[in-house]
PDB file of C-alpha atoms and ligand atoms in Angstrom:
ATOM      1  CA  MET V 291    -230.178 -35.954 -54.514  1.00  0.00           C
ATOM      2  CA  ASP V 292    -227.297 -38.102 -53.251  1.00  0.00           C
ATOM      3  CA  TYR V 293    -224.493 -38.145 -55.792  1.00  0.00           C
ATOM      4  CA  ARG V 294    -222.632 -41.405 -56.394  1.00  0.00           C
ATOM      5  CA  HIS V 295    -221.064 -40.835 -59.791  1.00  0.00           C
ATOM      6  CA  ILE V 296    -220.203 -37.147 -59.563  1.00  0.00           C
ATOM      7  CA  ARG V 297    -218.817 -34.999 -56.747  1.00  0.00           C
ATOM      8  CA  VAL V 298    -220.285 -31.561 -56.115  1.00  0.00           C
ATOM      9  CA  GLU V 299    -218.738 -28.873 -53.902  1.00  0.00           C
ATOM     10  CA  LEU V 300    -219.540 -25.189 -53.452  1.00  0.00           C
ATOM     11  CA  THR V 301    -216.481 -22.941 -52.954  1.00  0.00           C
ATOM     12  CA  ASP V 302    -216.310 -19.145 -53.319  1.00  0.00           C
ATOM     13  CA  GLY V 303    -219.602 -19.027 -55.224  1.00  0.00           C
ATOM     14  CA  VAL V 304    -218.385 -21.741 -57.612  1.00  0.00           C
ATOM     15  CA  GLN V 305    -220.176 -25.060 -57.883  1.00  0.00           C
ATOM     16  CA  VAL V 306    -217.414 -27.535 -58.741  1.00  0.00           C
ATOM     17  CA  ILE V 307    -218.774 -30.651 -60.449  1.00  0.00           C
ATOM     18  CA  THR V 308    -216.370 -33.562 -60.901  1.00  0.00           C
ATOM     19  CA  LEU V 309    -217.393 -36.502 -63.087  1.00  0.00           C
ATOM     20  CA  ASN V 310    -216.331 -39.426 -60.960  1.00  0.00           C
ATOM     21  CA  ARG V 311    -216.127 -42.746 -62.795  1.00  0.00           C
ATOM     22  CA  PRO V 312    -212.370 -42.690 -63.470  1.00  0.00           C
ATOM     23  CA  GLU V 313    -212.145 -46.447 -64.121  1.00  0.00           C
ATOM     24  CA  VAL V 314    -214.088 -45.896 -67.384  1.00  0.00           C
ATOM     25  CA  LEU V 315    -212.657 -42.425 -68.105  1.00  0.00           C
ATOM     26  CA  ASN V 316    -215.832 -40.877 -66.638  1.00  0.00           C
ATOM     27  CA  SER V 317    -218.003 -42.212 -69.453  1.00  0.00           C
ATOM     28  CA  PHE V 318    -221.726 -41.659 -69.016  1.00  0.00           C
ATOM     29  CA  HIS V 319    -224.355 -44.100 -67.980  1.00  0.00           C
ATOM     30  CA  LEU V 320    -227.909 -43.027 -67.184  1.00  0.00           C
ATOM     31  CA  ALA V 321    -227.293 -42.627 -63.446  1.00  0.00           C
ATOM     32  CA  MET V 322    -224.324 -40.282 -63.944  1.00  0.00           C
ATOM     33  CA  ALA V 323    -226.267 -38.291 -66.528  1.00  0.00           C
ATOM     34  CA  ARG V 324    -229.198 -37.912 -64.111  1.00  0.00           C
ATOM     35  CA  GLU V 325    -226.846 -36.701 -61.390  1.00  0.00           C
ATOM     36  CA  LEU V 326    -225.246 -34.121 -63.667  1.00  0.00           C
ATOM     37  CA  GLN V 327    -228.717 -32.953 -64.752  1.00  0.00           C
ATOM     38  CA  ASP V 328    -229.654 -32.562 -61.098  1.00  0.00           C
ATOM     39  CA  ALA V 329    -226.485 -30.644 -60.214  1.00  0.00           C
ATOM     40  CA  LEU V 330    -227.065 -28.239 -63.111  1.00  0.00           C
ATOM     41  CA  ALA V 331    -230.673 -27.711 -61.971  1.00  0.00           C
ATOM     42  CA  VAL V 332    -229.344 -26.875 -58.502  1.00  0.00           C
ATOM     43  CA  ALA V 333    -226.879 -24.427 -60.086  1.00  0.00           C
ATOM     44  CA  ALA V 334    -229.746 -22.694 -61.875  1.00  0.00           C
ATOM     45  CA  ALA V 335    -231.902 -22.431 -58.747  1.00  0.00           C
ATOM     46  CA  ASP V 336    -229.338 -21.492 -56.084  1.00  0.00           C
ATOM     47  CA  ASP V 337    -228.408 -17.791 -55.976  1.00  0.00           C
ATOM     48  CA  ALA V 338    -225.305 -18.639 -53.937  1.00  0.00           C
ATOM     49  CA  ILE V 339    -223.914 -20.369 -57.037  1.00  0.00           C
ATOM     50  CA  ARG V 340    -222.561 -17.769 -59.464  1.00  0.00           C
ATOM     51  CA  ALA V 341    -220.359 -19.973 -61.653  1.00  0.00           C
ATOM     52  CA  VAL V 342    -219.984 -23.665 -62.412  1.00  0.00           C
ATOM     53  CA  LEU V 343    -216.713 -25.509 -62.930  1.00  0.00           C
ATOM     54  CA  LEU V 344    -216.921 -28.910 -64.610  1.00  0.00           C
ATOM     55  CA  THR V 345    -214.031 -31.378 -64.636  1.00  0.00           C
ATOM     56  CA  GLY V 346    -213.255 -35.084 -64.488  1.00  0.00           C
ATOM     57  CA  GLU V 347    -211.577 -37.333 -61.930  1.00  0.00           C
ATOM     58  CA  GLY V 348    -208.470 -39.301 -62.912  1.00  0.00           C
ATOM     59  CA  ARG V 349    -206.667 -39.328 -66.246  1.00  0.00           C
ATOM     60  CA  GLY V 350    -209.699 -38.708 -68.459  1.00  0.00           C
ATOM     61  CA  PHE V 351    -212.267 -35.919 -68.681  1.00  0.00           C
ATOM     62  CA  CYS V 352    -215.086 -37.980 -70.212  1.00  0.00           C
ATOM     63  CA  ALA V 353    -215.129 -40.778 -72.815  1.00  0.00           C
ATOM     64  CA  GLY V 354    -218.745 -40.114 -73.849  1.00  0.00           C
ATOM     65  CA  GLN V 355    -221.310 -42.864 -73.664  1.00  0.00           C
ATOM     66  CA  ASP V 356    -220.390 -45.845 -71.490  1.00  0.00           C
ATOM     67  CA  LEU V 357    -220.428 -48.415 -74.264  1.00  0.00           C
ATOM     68  CA  ALA V 358    -220.751 -51.257 -71.756  1.00  0.00           C
ATOM     69  CA  ALA V 359    -224.084 -49.757 -70.692  1.00  0.00           C
ATOM     70  CA  VAL V 360    -225.548 -49.780 -74.218  1.00  0.00           C
ATOM     71  CA  GLU V 361    -228.316 -52.366 -74.089  1.00  0.00           C
ATOM     72  CA  THR V 362    -228.235 -55.063 -76.743  1.00  0.00           C
ATOM     73  CA  ASP V 363    -230.689 -57.919 -76.703  1.00  0.00           C
ATOM     74  CA  GLU V 364    -230.392 -61.472 -77.948  1.00  0.00           C
ATOM     75  CA  SER V 365    -233.210 -61.112 -80.492  1.00  0.00           C
ATOM     76  CA  GLY V 366    -231.029 -58.696 -82.455  1.00  0.00           C
ATOM     77  CA  THR V 367    -233.296 -55.678 -81.856  1.00  0.00           C
ATOM     78  CA  PRO V 368    -231.012 -52.648 -82.070  1.00  0.00           C
ATOM     79  CA  PRO V 369    -230.812 -50.387 -79.003  1.00  0.00           C
ATOM     80  CA  ASP V 370    -232.774 -47.125 -79.114  1.00  0.00           C
ATOM     81  CA  LEU V 371    -229.898 -44.653 -79.078  1.00  0.00           C
ATOM     82  CA  GLY V 372    -232.291 -41.769 -79.770  1.00  0.00           C
ATOM     83  CA  GLN V 373    -233.800 -42.358 -76.370  1.00  0.00           C
ATOM     84  CA  THR V 374    -230.359 -42.246 -74.722  1.00  0.00           C
ATOM     85  CA  VAL V 375    -229.553 -38.986 -76.459  1.00  0.00           C
ATOM     86  CA  ARG V 376    -232.926 -37.467 -75.497  1.00  0.00           C
ATOM     87  CA  ASN V 377    -232.804 -38.645 -71.882  1.00  0.00           C
ATOM     88  CA  GLN V 378    -229.127 -38.268 -71.054  1.00  0.00           C
ATOM     89  CA  TYR V 379    -227.316 -35.767 -73.206  1.00  0.00           C
ATOM     90  CA  ASN V 380    -229.834 -33.285 -74.599  1.00  0.00           C
ATOM     91  CA  PRO V 381    -231.016 -32.118 -71.146  1.00  0.00           C
ATOM     92  CA  ILE V 382    -227.390 -31.584 -70.078  1.00  0.00           C
ATOM     93  CA  ILE V 383    -226.406 -29.555 -73.146  1.00  0.00           C
ATOM     94  CA  ARG V 384    -229.619 -27.507 -72.905  1.00  0.00           C
ATOM     95  CA  ALA V 385    -229.029 -26.895 -69.193  1.00  0.00           C
ATOM     96  CA  ILE V 386    -225.466 -25.670 -69.774  1.00  0.00           C
ATOM     97  CA  ARG V 387    -226.403 -23.357 -72.630  1.00  0.00           C
ATOM     98  CA  ARG V 388    -229.494 -22.045 -70.790  1.00  0.00           C
ATOM     99  CA  LEU V 389    -227.805 -21.640 -67.414  1.00  0.00           C
ATOM    100  CA  GLU V 390    -227.646 -17.907 -66.771  1.00  0.00           C
ATOM    101  CA  LYS V 391    -224.260 -18.295 -65.101  1.00  0.00           C
ATOM    102  CA  PRO V 392    -220.831 -18.984 -66.591  1.00  0.00           C
ATOM    103  CA  VAL V 393    -219.826 -22.618 -66.993  1.00  0.00           C
ATOM    104  CA  ILE V 394    -216.096 -23.249 -67.072  1.00  0.00           C
ATOM    105  CA  CYS V 395    -214.801 -26.611 -68.213  1.00  0.00           C
ATOM    106  CA  ALA V 396    -211.416 -27.838 -67.011  1.00  0.00           C
ATOM    107  CA  VAL V 397    -210.538 -30.642 -69.413  1.00  0.00           C
ATOM    108  CA  ASN V 398    -208.060 -32.762 -67.494  1.00  0.00           C
ATOM    109  CA  GLY V 399    -207.558 -35.575 -70.028  1.00  0.00           C
ATOM    110  CA  VAL V 400    -209.146 -37.248 -73.001  1.00  0.00           C
ATOM    111  CA  ALA V 401    -212.591 -35.944 -74.008  1.00  0.00           C
ATOM    112  CA  ALA V 402    -214.214 -38.319 -76.492  1.00  0.00           C
ATOM    113  CA  GLY V 403    -217.621 -38.535 -78.161  1.00  0.00           C
ATOM    114  CA  ALA V 404    -220.300 -36.852 -76.078  1.00  0.00           C
ATOM    115  CA  GLY V 405    -217.515 -35.989 -73.607  1.00  0.00           C
ATOM    116  CA  ALA V 406    -215.838 -33.726 -76.179  1.00  0.00           C
ATOM    117  CA  ASN V 407    -219.087 -32.010 -77.100  1.00  0.00           C
ATOM    118  CA  LEU V 408    -219.980 -31.600 -73.426  1.00  0.00           C
ATOM    119  CA  ALA V 409    -216.759 -29.585 -73.041  1.00  0.00           C
ATOM    120  CA  PHE V 410    -217.453 -27.514 -76.167  1.00  0.00           C
ATOM    121  CA  ALA V 411    -220.932 -26.609 -74.869  1.00  0.00           C
ATOM    122  CA  CYS V 412    -219.357 -24.840 -71.878  1.00  0.00           C
ATOM    123  CA  ASP V 413    -218.677 -21.104 -71.923  1.00  0.00           C
ATOM    124  CA  VAL V 414    -214.932 -21.126 -71.262  1.00  0.00           C
ATOM    125  CA  VAL V 415    -212.824 -24.224 -71.866  1.00  0.00           C
ATOM    126  CA  LEU V 416    -209.456 -24.662 -70.170  1.00  0.00           C
ATOM    127  CA  ALA V 417    -207.437 -27.734 -71.042  1.00  0.00           C
ATOM    128  CA  SER V 418    -204.455 -29.456 -69.555  1.00  0.00           C
ATOM    129  CA  THR V 419    -201.660 -30.042 -72.054  1.00  0.00           C
ATOM    130  CA  ALA V 420    -202.401 -33.743 -71.418  1.00  0.00           C
ATOM    131  CA  ALA V 421    -205.969 -33.336 -72.711  1.00  0.00           C
ATOM    132  CA  SER V 422    -207.181 -34.336 -76.148  1.00  0.00           C
ATOM    133  CA  PHE V 423    -210.475 -34.214 -78.024  1.00  0.00           C
ATOM    134  CA  ILE V 424    -211.907 -36.929 -80.266  1.00  0.00           C
ATOM    135  CA  GLN V 425    -215.181 -37.020 -82.185  1.00  0.00           C
ATOM    136  CA  SER V 426    -215.030 -40.771 -81.727  1.00  0.00           C
ATOM    137  CA  PHE V 427    -218.610 -41.343 -82.916  1.00  0.00           C
ATOM    138  CA  SER V 428    -217.514 -42.146 -86.476  1.00  0.00           C
ATOM    139  CA  ARG V 429    -215.250 -44.920 -85.187  1.00  0.00           C
ATOM    140  CA  ILE V 430    -218.331 -46.858 -84.079  1.00  0.00           C
ATOM    141  CA  GLY V 431    -220.758 -45.839 -86.823  1.00  0.00           C
ATOM    142  CA  LEU V 432    -222.551 -43.033 -84.990  1.00  0.00           C
ATOM    143  CA  ILE V 433    -223.032 -39.324 -85.608  1.00  0.00           C
ATOM    144  CA  PRO V 434    -221.759 -36.507 -83.388  1.00  0.00           C
ATOM    145  CA  ASP V 435    -224.431 -35.749 -80.799  1.00  0.00           C
ATOM    146  CA  SER V 436    -224.643 -33.608 -77.660  1.00  0.00           C
ATOM    147  CA  GLY V 437    -224.796 -30.509 -79.836  1.00  0.00           C
ATOM    148  CA  GLY V 438    -221.696 -31.431 -81.855  1.00  0.00           C
ATOM    149  CA  THR V 439    -223.276 -30.944 -85.275  1.00  0.00           C
ATOM    150  CA  PHE V 440    -224.599 -27.543 -84.154  1.00  0.00           C
ATOM    151  CA  LEU V 441    -221.681 -26.161 -82.191  1.00  0.00           C
ATOM    152  CA  LEU V 442    -218.647 -27.532 -84.046  1.00  0.00           C
ATOM    153  CA  PRO V 443    -219.309 -25.865 -87.435  1.00  0.00           C
ATOM    154  CA  ARG V 444    -219.982 -22.616 -85.598  1.00  0.00           C
ATOM    155  CA  LEU V 445    -216.846 -22.921 -83.480  1.00  0.00           C
ATOM    156  CA  VAL V 446    -214.344 -24.075 -86.107  1.00  0.00           C
ATOM    157  CA  GLY V 447    -216.097 -23.781 -89.493  1.00  0.00           C
ATOM    158  CA  LEU V 448    -217.650 -26.489 -91.659  1.00  0.00           C
ATOM    159  CA  GLY V 449    -214.377 -27.794 -93.110  1.00  0.00           C
ATOM    160  CA  ARG V 450    -212.746 -28.499 -89.772  1.00  0.00           C
ATOM    161  CA  ALA V 451    -215.998 -29.748 -88.255  1.00  0.00           C
ATOM    162  CA  SER V 452    -216.383 -32.208 -91.140  1.00  0.00           C
ATOM    163  CA  GLY V 453    -212.783 -33.404 -90.790  1.00  0.00           C
ATOM    164  CA  LEU V 454    -213.180 -33.908 -87.041  1.00  0.00           C
ATOM    165  CA  ALA V 455    -216.520 -35.696 -87.403  1.00  0.00           C
ATOM    166  CA  LEU V 456    -215.581 -37.985 -90.292  1.00  0.00           C
ATOM    167  CA  LEU V 457    -211.950 -38.778 -89.536  1.00  0.00           C
ATOM    168  CA  GLY V 458    -212.363 -39.086 -85.775  1.00  0.00           C
ATOM    169  CA  ASP V 459    -208.754 -37.971 -85.313  1.00  0.00           C
ATOM    170  CA  LYS V 460    -207.402 -37.036 -81.903  1.00  0.00           C
ATOM    171  CA  LEU V 461    -207.009 -33.250 -81.558  1.00  0.00           C
ATOM    172  CA  SER V 462    -204.341 -32.212 -79.071  1.00  0.00           C
ATOM    173  CA  ALA V 463    -205.062 -29.519 -76.486  1.00  0.00           C
ATOM    174  CA  GLY V 464    -202.634 -27.199 -78.295  1.00  0.00           C
ATOM    175  CA  GLN V 465    -204.344 -27.719 -81.653  1.00  0.00           C
ATOM    176  CA  ALA V 466    -207.763 -27.249 -80.029  1.00  0.00           C
ATOM    177  CA  ARG V 467    -206.513 -23.954 -78.638  1.00  0.00           C
ATOM    178  CA  GLU V 468    -205.204 -22.852 -82.045  1.00  0.00           C
ATOM    179  CA  TRP V 469    -208.622 -23.649 -83.518  1.00  0.00           C
ATOM    180  CA  GLY V 470    -210.417 -21.622 -80.856  1.00  0.00           C
ATOM    181  CA  LEU V 471    -212.067 -24.583 -79.125  1.00  0.00           C
ATOM    182  CA  VAL V 472    -210.034 -23.986 -75.979  1.00  0.00           C
ATOM    183  CA  TRP V 473    -209.473 -20.631 -74.268  1.00  0.00           C
ATOM    184  CA  GLU V 474    -206.271 -21.520 -72.460  1.00  0.00           C
ATOM    185  CA  THR V 475    -204.014 -24.525 -71.929  1.00  0.00           C
ATOM    186  CA  CYS V 476    -201.951 -25.185 -68.805  1.00  0.00           C
ATOM    187  CA  GLU V 477    -199.653 -27.778 -67.329  1.00  0.00           C
ATOM    188  CA  PRO V 478    -201.650 -30.671 -65.828  1.00  0.00           C
ATOM    189  CA  ALA V 479    -200.546 -29.777 -62.284  1.00  0.00           C
ATOM    190  CA  ASP V 480    -201.786 -26.187 -62.703  1.00  0.00           C
ATOM    191  CA  LEU V 481    -205.152 -26.896 -64.339  1.00  0.00           C
ATOM    192  CA  MET V 482    -207.451 -26.912 -61.323  1.00  0.00           C
ATOM    193  CA  THR V 483    -205.760 -23.944 -59.644  1.00  0.00           C
ATOM    194  CA  ARG V 484    -206.062 -21.889 -62.812  1.00  0.00           C
ATOM    195  CA  ALA V 485    -209.639 -23.037 -63.506  1.00  0.00           C
ATOM    196  CA  MET V 486    -210.719 -22.283 -59.943  1.00  0.00           C
ATOM    197  CA  GLU V 487    -209.037 -18.866 -60.065  1.00  0.00           C
ATOM    198  CA  LEU V 488    -210.936 -18.031 -63.247  1.00  0.00           C
ATOM    199  CA  ALA V 489    -214.265 -19.440 -62.016  1.00  0.00           C
ATOM    200  CA  ALA V 490    -213.988 -17.659 -58.655  1.00  0.00           C
ATOM    201  CA  ALA V 491    -213.210 -14.372 -60.435  1.00  0.00           C
ATOM    202  CA  LEU V 492    -216.244 -14.819 -62.701  1.00  0.00           C
ATOM    203  CA  ALA V 493    -218.381 -15.587 -59.634  1.00  0.00           C
ATOM    204  CA  THR V 494    -217.722 -12.068 -58.316  1.00  0.00           C
ATOM    205  CA  GLN V 495    -218.851 -10.422 -61.555  1.00  0.00           C
ATOM    206  CA  PRO V 496    -222.320  -9.220 -62.730  1.00  0.00           C
ATOM    207  CA  THR V 497    -224.015 -12.613 -62.944  1.00  0.00           C
ATOM    208  CA  ARG V 498    -227.297 -11.300 -64.396  1.00  0.00           C
ATOM    209  CA  GLY V 499    -225.360  -9.547 -67.147  1.00  0.00           C
ATOM    210  CA  PHE V 500    -223.550 -12.801 -67.890  1.00  0.00           C
ATOM    211  CA  GLY V 501    -226.880 -14.603 -68.128  1.00  0.00           C
ATOM    212  CA  LEU V 502    -228.187 -12.033 -70.587  1.00  0.00           C
ATOM    213  CA  THR V 503    -224.903 -12.230 -72.546  1.00  0.00           C
ATOM    214  CA  LYS V 504    -225.316 -16.014 -72.819  1.00  0.00           C
ATOM    215  CA  GLN V 505    -228.869 -15.527 -74.093  1.00  0.00           C
ATOM    216  CA  ALA V 506    -227.597 -13.154 -76.779  1.00  0.00           C
ATOM    217  CA  LEU V 507    -224.717 -15.420 -77.816  1.00  0.00           C
ATOM    218  CA  ASN V 508    -227.013 -18.462 -77.992  1.00  0.00           C
ATOM    219  CA  ALA V 509    -229.472 -16.557 -80.169  1.00  0.00           C
ATOM    220  CA  SER V 510    -226.688 -15.234 -82.436  1.00  0.00           C
ATOM    221  CA  MET V 511    -226.147 -18.755 -83.710  1.00  0.00           C
ATOM    222  CA  VAL V 512    -229.515 -18.731 -85.453  1.00  0.00           C
ATOM    223  CA  ASN V 513    -230.607 -15.057 -85.754  1.00  0.00           C
ATOM    224  CA  ASP V 514    -229.954 -12.698 -88.632  1.00  0.00           C
ATOM    225  CA  LEU V 515    -228.420  -9.285 -87.918  1.00  0.00           C
ATOM    226  CA  ASP V 516    -231.744  -7.457 -87.659  1.00  0.00           C
ATOM    227  CA  ALA V 517    -233.169  -9.925 -85.174  1.00  0.00           C
ATOM    228  CA  GLN V 518    -229.940  -9.886 -83.181  1.00  0.00           C
ATOM    229  CA  LEU V 519    -229.852  -6.072 -83.019  1.00  0.00           C
ATOM    230  CA  ASP V 520    -233.425  -6.071 -81.711  1.00  0.00           C
ATOM    231  CA  LEU V 521    -232.575  -8.752 -79.165  1.00  0.00           C
ATOM    232  CA  GLU V 522    -229.498  -6.821 -78.001  1.00  0.00           C
ATOM    233  CA  ALA V 523    -231.685  -3.781 -77.375  1.00  0.00           C
ATOM    234  CA  ASP V 524    -234.144  -5.862 -75.320  1.00  0.00           C
ATOM    235  CA  LEU V 525    -231.439  -7.614 -73.322  1.00  0.00           C
ATOM    236  CA  GLN V 526    -229.509  -4.381 -72.747  1.00  0.00           C
ATOM    237  CA  ALA V 527    -232.721  -2.878 -71.386  1.00  0.00           C
ATOM    238  CA  ALA V 528    -232.920  -5.781 -68.943  1.00  0.00           C
ATOM    239  CA  ALA V 529    -229.224  -5.425 -68.037  1.00  0.00           C
ATOM    240  CA  GLY V 530    -229.804  -1.730 -67.398  1.00  0.00           C
ATOM    241  CA  ARG V 531    -232.397  -2.609 -64.754  1.00  0.00           C
ATOM    242  CA  THR V 532    -230.038  -4.812 -62.713  1.00  0.00           C
ATOM    243  CA  GLU V 533    -228.583  -3.769 -59.377  1.00  0.00           C
ATOM    244  CA  ASP V 534    -225.162  -4.714 -60.722  1.00  0.00           C
ATOM    245  CA  PHE V 535    -225.387  -2.144 -63.513  1.00  0.00           C
ATOM    246  CA  ALA V 536    -226.290   0.537 -60.952  1.00  0.00           C
ATOM    247  CA  GLU V 537    -223.307  -0.568 -58.876  1.00  0.00           C
ATOM    248  CA  GLY V 538    -220.975  -0.620 -61.897  1.00  0.00           C
ATOM    249  CA  LEU V 539    -222.012   2.894 -62.856  1.00  0.00           C
ATOM    250  CA  ARG V 540    -221.755   4.173 -59.285  1.00  0.00           C
ATOM    251  CA  ALA V 541    -218.308   2.646 -58.798  1.00  0.00           C
ATOM    252  CA  PHE V 542    -217.043   4.002 -62.125  1.00  0.00           C
ATOM    253  CA  LYS V 543    -218.143   7.536 -61.258  1.00  0.00           C
ATOM    254  CA  ALA V 544    -216.707   7.273 -57.744  1.00  0.00           C
ATOM    255  CA  LYS V 545    -213.462   5.758 -59.129  1.00  0.00           C
ATOM    256  CA  GLN V 546    -213.949   2.711 -56.889  1.00  0.00           C
ATOM    257  CA  GLN V 547    -213.950  -1.037 -57.451  1.00  0.00           C
ATOM    258  CA  PRO V 548    -217.540  -2.252 -57.957  1.00  0.00           C
ATOM    259  CA  VAL V 549    -218.984  -4.908 -55.659  1.00  0.00           C
ATOM    260  CA  PHE V 550    -221.341  -6.970 -57.794  1.00  0.00           C
ATOM    261  CA  ARG V 551    -223.939  -9.101 -56.031  1.00  0.00           C
ATOM    262  CA  GLY V 552    -225.301 -10.946 -59.040  1.00  0.00           C
ATOM    263  CA  ARG V 553    -228.646  -9.180 -58.887  1.00  0.00           C
TER     264      ARG V 553
HETATM  265  O1  T3D S  17    -226.547 -44.587 -76.446  1.00  0.00           O
HETATM  266  C1  T3D S  17    -225.641 -44.207 -77.211  1.00  0.00           C
HETATM  267  O2  T3D S  17    -224.589 -44.860 -77.365  1.00  0.00           O
HETATM  268  C2  T3D S  17    -225.805 -42.917 -77.981  1.00  0.00           C
HETATM  269  C3  T3D S  17    -224.906 -41.869 -77.476  1.00  0.00           C
HETATM  270  C4  T3D S  17    -223.637 -41.763 -77.889  1.00  0.00           C
HETATM  271  C5  T3D S  17    -222.722 -40.758 -77.341  1.00  0.00           C
HETATM  272  C6  T3D S  17    -221.277 -41.123 -77.443  1.00  0.00           C
HETATM  273  O3  T3D S  17    -220.519 -40.560 -76.699  1.00  0.00           O
HETATM  274  S1  T3D S  17    -220.788 -42.295 -78.584  1.00  0.00           S
HETATM  275  C7  T3D S  17    -219.014 -42.355 -78.320  1.00  0.00           C
HETATM  276  C8  T3D S  17    -218.677 -43.276 -77.178  1.00  0.00           C
HETATM  277  N1  T3D S  17    -217.283 -43.184 -76.792  1.00  0.00           N
HETATM  278  C9  T3D S  17    -216.320 -43.762 -77.484  1.00  0.00           C
HETATM  279  O4  T3D S  17    -216.500 -44.378 -78.511  1.00  0.00           O
HETATM  280  C10 T3D S  17    -214.928 -43.663 -76.878  1.00  0.00           C
HETATM  281  C11 T3D S  17    -214.440 -45.030 -76.486  1.00  0.00           C
HETATM  282  N2  T3D S  17    -213.132 -44.940 -75.845  1.00  0.00           N
HETATM  283  C12 T3D S  17    -212.010 -44.803 -76.542  1.00  0.00           C
HETATM  284  O5  T3D S  17    -211.986 -44.727 -77.755  1.00  0.00           O
HETATM  285  C13 T3D S  17    -210.754 -44.770 -75.742  1.00  0.00           C
HETATM  286  O6  T3D S  17    -210.992 -45.328 -74.468  1.00  0.00           O
HETATM  287  C14 T3D S  17    -210.183 -43.339 -75.567  1.00  0.00           C
HETATM  288  C15 T3D S  17    -209.622 -42.857 -76.924  1.00  0.00           C
HETATM  289  C16 T3D S  17    -211.243 -42.381 -75.061  1.00  0.00           C
HETATM  290  C17 T3D S  17    -209.027 -43.378 -74.545  1.00  0.00           C
HETATM  291  O7  T3D S  17    -208.095 -44.359 -74.914  1.00  0.00           O
HETATM  292  P1  T3D S  17    -207.001 -44.865 -73.865  1.00  0.00           P
HETATM  293  O8  T3D S  17    -206.110 -45.808 -74.599  1.00  0.00           O
HETATM  294  O9  T3D S  17    -206.378 -43.672 -73.232  1.00  0.00           O
HETATM  295  O10 T3D S  17    -207.820 -45.593 -72.689  1.00  0.00           O
HETATM  296  P2  T3D S  17    -208.495 -47.050 -72.748  1.00  0.00           P
HETATM  297  O11 T3D S  17    -207.515 -48.064 -72.306  1.00  0.00           O
HETATM  298  O12 T3D S  17    -209.142 -47.256 -74.069  1.00  0.00           O
HETATM  299  O13 T3D S  17    -209.659 -46.873 -71.657  1.00  0.00           O
HETATM  300  C18 T3D S  17    -209.395 -46.999 -70.261  1.00  0.00           C
HETATM  301  C19 T3D S  17    -210.521 -47.806 -69.656  1.00  0.00           C
HETATM  302  O14 T3D S  17    -211.734 -47.057 -69.836  1.00  0.00           O
HETATM  303  C20 T3D S  17    -210.727 -49.113 -70.371  1.00  0.00           C
HETATM  304  O15 T3D S  17    -211.196 -50.055 -69.428  1.00  0.00           O
HETATM  305  P3  T3D S  17    -210.201 -51.234 -68.881  1.00  0.00           P
HETATM  306  O16 T3D S  17    -209.715 -51.963 -70.092  1.00  0.00           O
HETATM  307  O17 T3D S  17    -209.112 -50.488 -68.159  1.00  0.00           O
HETATM  308  O18 T3D S  17    -211.076 -52.053 -67.979  1.00  0.00           O
HETATM  309  C21 T3D S  17    -211.826 -48.820 -71.359  1.00  0.00           C
HETATM  310  O19 T3D S  17    -212.586 -49.951 -71.724  1.00  0.00           O
HETATM  311  C22 T3D S  17    -212.678 -47.863 -70.536  1.00  0.00           C
HETATM  312  N3  T3D S  17    -213.458 -46.991 -71.420  1.00  0.00           N
HETATM  313  C23 T3D S  17    -212.993 -45.983 -72.173  1.00  0.00           C
HETATM  314  N4  T3D S  17    -213.993 -45.429 -72.826  1.00  0.00           N
HETATM  315  C24 T3D S  17    -215.105 -46.089 -72.489  1.00  0.00           C
HETATM  316  C25 T3D S  17    -214.767 -47.090 -71.592  1.00  0.00           C
HETATM  317  N5  T3D S  17    -215.676 -47.926 -71.083  1.00  0.00           N
HETATM  318  C26 T3D S  17    -216.951 -47.780 -71.475  1.00  0.00           C
HETATM  319  N6  T3D S  17    -217.346 -46.826 -72.341  1.00  0.00           N
HETATM  320  C27 T3D S  17    -216.462 -45.964 -72.855  1.00  0.00           C
HETATM  321  N7  T3D S  17    -216.870 -44.990 -73.700  1.00  0.00           N
END
């Protein structure tokens, strides 16, 4: 696919995806959503890609739905927002959570609405000190989508999730870090260097093991302890059959650095 609204580059095993509609703070219309869906499908299929780094061009990360692209018609028929959510956002959130490779998000500026929840769906979130997060849905009469009502209570607890969703207040990068929504904050000028360093390091690690870890963490959000213990046993059995585990064990015994190939 030719990308017009995102940029995609492969460097050191890292697929860097940059949302690229800076004039509207990288808000989503259908075409940009389709391109991001395609890039994530490529990431899943291409063994040369061992980590994904998602960021935004310009002063914003992503302002959620492009509100200018929401169709209204003169007869007063309301737009079918359910269709937008099903076609645009749900496939992206599912793809990120199901991708058996780490997804790092470098939040370079404001992340609002679906843009905030897109960031929170990623595995490791870095944020510039200039970044902020807003569940702006309530400001226009909508509900948090893109996994927000699932992930936020699990990430920050019901009280904070309710406050964020109902009040729609801007959360600074520092506050988001204190609340555990962000792994690390850095100066704006350092964000991409730090994010790339982290993503490139993850891309040299046991990718299959990461994929299995993501499966376990996803399932932990709905399983009880018994089910999760059983799943851990199954997934550990699969991890034990990977070439990377054999390499990790060999290197440990030989007191050498392992060379993981993601197999
Ligand atoms: O189909 C469906 O709608 C269902 C799915 C919903 C998912 C959602 O994400 S709903 C939530 C949609 N997003 C928002 O409500 C956020 C709207 N934007 C803002 O509240 C503010 O722009 C920000 C708080 C994010 C940033 O404020 P600020 O002051 O830093 O920037 P700005 O001046 O408001 O925006 C800069 C430009 O981007 C501006 O255009 P202009 O005036 O320079 O030509 C603004 O109109 C444009 N822009 C920002 N956000 C959006 C947008 N254009 C279209 N859609 C946007 N979401």
